[in-house]
Amino acid sequence: MQWETNAEPAVLFVCLGNICRSPMAEGAFRQAATDAGLKVAVDSAGTASYHIGTPPDPRAIKVARRHGVDIAQGRGRQLCEQDFEQFTHIFALDTANLAGIEARAPRYSQAKVALLLDAIDGCAGQSVADPYYGDESDFEECWSQISRATEHLVERFKRQMA
Ligand code: 4NP
């Protein structure tokens, strides 16, 4: 995988609306990094502008809380040019948003861009399905995929920085 770097990592998770999948990824990754003693900056954003300034979807807040993570303070924001300077790693939640990130990347960007599920052996190239039009079980399934992937990411960063 092509995401090794010597810099202290700063990680951005990106979905479409920044109210369901990427806030869950941000929360799950932050918790796993804290538990592992990994010093890392983390944030999330959306490629779309529909939900700028709005809190995460109540179903995302609920499933995160059920797993011991509070994401309620998050507010939607849109991916912007500075993100490509501030973050060493940008993980897309699905292939459509991966394409959206790549299309916005300035030529000078050094940020490593990949799909989140590339972090799980056997899941490379796969998307975390958009749960927005689904029900609570879809959010639970999302959390399960996202938290597995973010735990792998934390292990990878820990090894890299050891
Ligand atoms: P997310 O989910 O990209 O995981 O935050 C969505 C949230 C909102 C919409 C679509 C997906 N929407 O169409 O408003």
Coordinates of C-alpha atoms and ligand atoms in Angstrom, one line a residue:
M1 CA 0.0 0.0 0.0
Q2 CA 1.2 3.5 -0.9
W3 CA 0.6 5.5 2.3
E4 CA 3.8 5.4 4.3
T5 CA 5.3 8.7 5.3
N6 CA 7.8 9.9 7.9
A7 CA 5.7 12.9 8.9
E8 CA 3.6 12.8 12.1
P9 CA 0.3 11.7 10.6
A10 CA -2.7 14.0 10.2
V11 CA -5.7 12.0 9.0
L12 CA -8.9 13.2 7.2
F13 CA -11.9 11.0 6.5
V14 CA -14.1 12.0 3.6
C15 CA -17.6 10.9 2.6
L16 CA -20.4 12.8 0.7
G17 CA -22.4 14.7 3.4
N18 CA -20.0 14.5 6.4
I19 CA -22.9 13.6 8.6
C20 CA -22.9 9.8 8.6
R21 CA -19.8 7.8 7.6
S22 CA -16.9 10.2 7.9
P23 CA -17.9 11.5 11.4
M24 CA -18.2 7.8 12.5
A25 CA -14.7 7.1 11.0
E26 CA -13.3 10.2 12.7
G27 CA -14.7 9.2 16.1
A28 CA -13.7 5.5 15.7
F29 CA -10.1 6.4 14.6
R30 CA -9.7 9.0 17.4
Q31 CA -10.8 6.5 20.0
A32 CA -8.5 3.7 18.6
A33 CA -5.6 6.1 18.4
T34 CA -6.1 7.4 22.0
D35 CA -6.4 3.8 23.2
A36 CA -3.1 2.9 21.4
G37 CA -1.3 6.1 22.6
L38 CA -0.9 7.3 19.0
K39 CA -0.4 11.0 18.6
V40 CA -2.3 12.0 15.4
A41 CA -4.5 14.8 14.2
V42 CA -7.9 13.7 12.9
D43 CA -10.9 15.4 11.2
S44 CA -13.6 14.6 8.6
A45 CA -15.2 16.4 5.7
G46 CA -17.7 15.9 2.9
T47 CA -17.3 16.4 -0.8
A48 CA -20.8 17.9 -1.0
S49 CA -22.0 21.1 0.6
Y50 CA -25.5 20.0 1.7
H51 CA -24.8 19.7 5.4
I52 CA -22.3 22.4 6.2
G53 CA -22.6 23.4 9.9
T54 CA -25.0 20.6 10.8
P55 CA -24.4 17.9 13.4
P56 CA -24.0 14.2 12.5
D57 CA -27.1 12.3 11.7
P58 CA -28.8 11.2 15.0
R59 CA -28.5 7.5 13.9
A60 CA -24.7 7.9 13.5
I61 CA -24.5 9.6 16.9
K62 CA -26.5 6.8 18.4
V63 CA -24.5 3.9 17.0
A64 CA -21.2 5.6 17.9
R65 CA -22.5 6.2 21.4
R66 CA -23.5 2.5 21.7
H67 CA -19.8 1.7 21.0
G68 CA -18.6 4.2 23.6
V69 CA -17.7 7.1 21.2
D70 CA -19.2 10.6 21.3
I71 CA -19.4 12.2 17.9
A72 CA -22.2 14.7 18.7
Q73 CA -20.0 17.8 18.7
G74 CA -19.0 17.3 15.0
R75 CA -20.3 19.8 12.4
G76 CA -20.5 19.2 8.7
R77 CA -17.9 20.9 6.5
Q78 CA -16.8 20.6 2.9
L79 CA -13.5 19.4 1.7
C80 CA -11.3 22.4 0.8
E81 CA -8.0 23.1 -0.8
Q82 CA -6.1 23.6 2.5
D83 CA -7.0 20.0 3.5
F84 CA -4.5 18.8 0.9
E85 CA -1.8 20.8 2.8
Q86 CA -2.9 20.1 6.3
F87 CA -3.4 16.4 6.1
T88 CA -0.8 13.7 5.3
H89 CA -3.5 11.1 4.7
I90 CA -7.0 11.4 3.2
F91 CA -9.2 8.3 3.4
A92 CA -12.4 8.2 1.2
L93 CA -15.3 6.2 2.5
D94 CA -16.3 5.1 -1.0
T95 CA -15.1 5.1 -4.6
A96 CA -17.3 8.0 -5.8
N97 CA -15.9 10.2 -3.1
L98 CA -12.4 8.9 -3.8
A99 CA -12.8 10.2 -7.3
G100 CA -14.2 13.5 -5.9
I101 CA -11.1 13.9 -3.7
E102 CA -8.7 13.1 -6.6
A103 CA -10.5 15.6 -8.8
R104 CA -10.0 18.4 -6.3
A105 CA -6.4 17.6 -5.4
P106 CA -4.1 20.5 -6.3
R107 CA -1.0 19.5 -8.3
Y108 CA 1.3 20.3 -5.4
S109 CA -0.6 18.0 -3.0
Q110 CA 1.6 15.5 -1.1
A111 CA -1.3 14.0 0.8
K112 CA -1.7 10.2 0.4
V113 CA -5.2 9.5 -0.8
A114 CA -6.8 6.0 -0.5
L115 CA -10.0 4.2 0.3
L116 CA -10.6 3.5 4.0
L117 CA -11.4 -0.2 3.3
D118 CA -8.0 -0.7 1.6
A119 CA -6.8 -1.0 5.2
I120 CA -8.5 -4.4 5.5
D121 CA -6.9 -7.3 3.7
G122 CA -9.3 -8.7 1.2
C123 CA -11.4 -5.5 1.1
A124 CA -9.2 -3.3 -1.1
G125 CA -11.2 -1.3 -3.6
Q126 CA -14.4 -1.6 -1.6
S127 CA -16.8 1.1 -0.4
V128 CA -18.5 1.6 2.9
A129 CA -22.2 1.7 1.7
D130 CA -24.0 5.0 2.2
P131 CA -26.4 4.4 5.1
Y132 CA -28.3 7.7 4.8
Y133 CA -31.4 6.2 3.2
G134 CA -31.1 3.0 5.3
D135 CA -32.1 2.1 8.8
E136 CA -30.3 1.6 12.1
S137 CA -29.0 -1.8 11.1
D138 CA -27.2 -0.2 8.1
F139 CA -25.6 2.3 10.5
E140 CA -24.5 -0.6 12.7
E141 CA -23.0 -2.4 9.7
C142 CA -21.2 0.8 8.7
W143 CA -19.8 1.2 12.2
S144 CA -18.5 -2.4 12.2
Q145 CA -16.7 -2.0 8.8
I146 CA -15.4 1.5 9.8
S147 CA -14.1 0.5 13.2
R148 CA -12.3 -2.6 11.9
A149 CA -10.6 -0.5 9.2
T150 CA -9.7 2.3 11.6
E151 CA -8.1 -0.2 14.1
H152 CA -6.0 -1.5 11.2
L153 CA -5.0 2.0 10.3
V154 CA -3.9 2.8 13.9
E155 CA -1.8 -0.4 14.0
R156 CA -0.2 0.6 10.7
F157 CA 0.6 4.1 11.9
K158 CA 2.0 2.7 15.2
R159 CA 4.3 0.3 13.3
Q160 CA 5.4 3.1 11.0
M161 CA 6.2 5.5 13.8
A162 CA 7.9 2.9 16.1
Ligands
4NP1 P1 -22.6 10.5 4.3 O1 -24.1 10.2 4.1 O2 -22.0 10.8 3.0 O3 -22.1 9.2 4.9 O4 -22.5 11.7 5.3 C1 -25.0 11.1 3.4 C2 -25.5 12.1 4.0 C3 -26.4 13.0 3.3 C4 -26.7 12.7 2.0 C5 -26.1 11.6 1.4 C6 -25.3 10.8 2.1 N1 -27.6 13.5 1.4 O5 -27.9 13.3 0.2 O6 -28.0 14.6 1.9

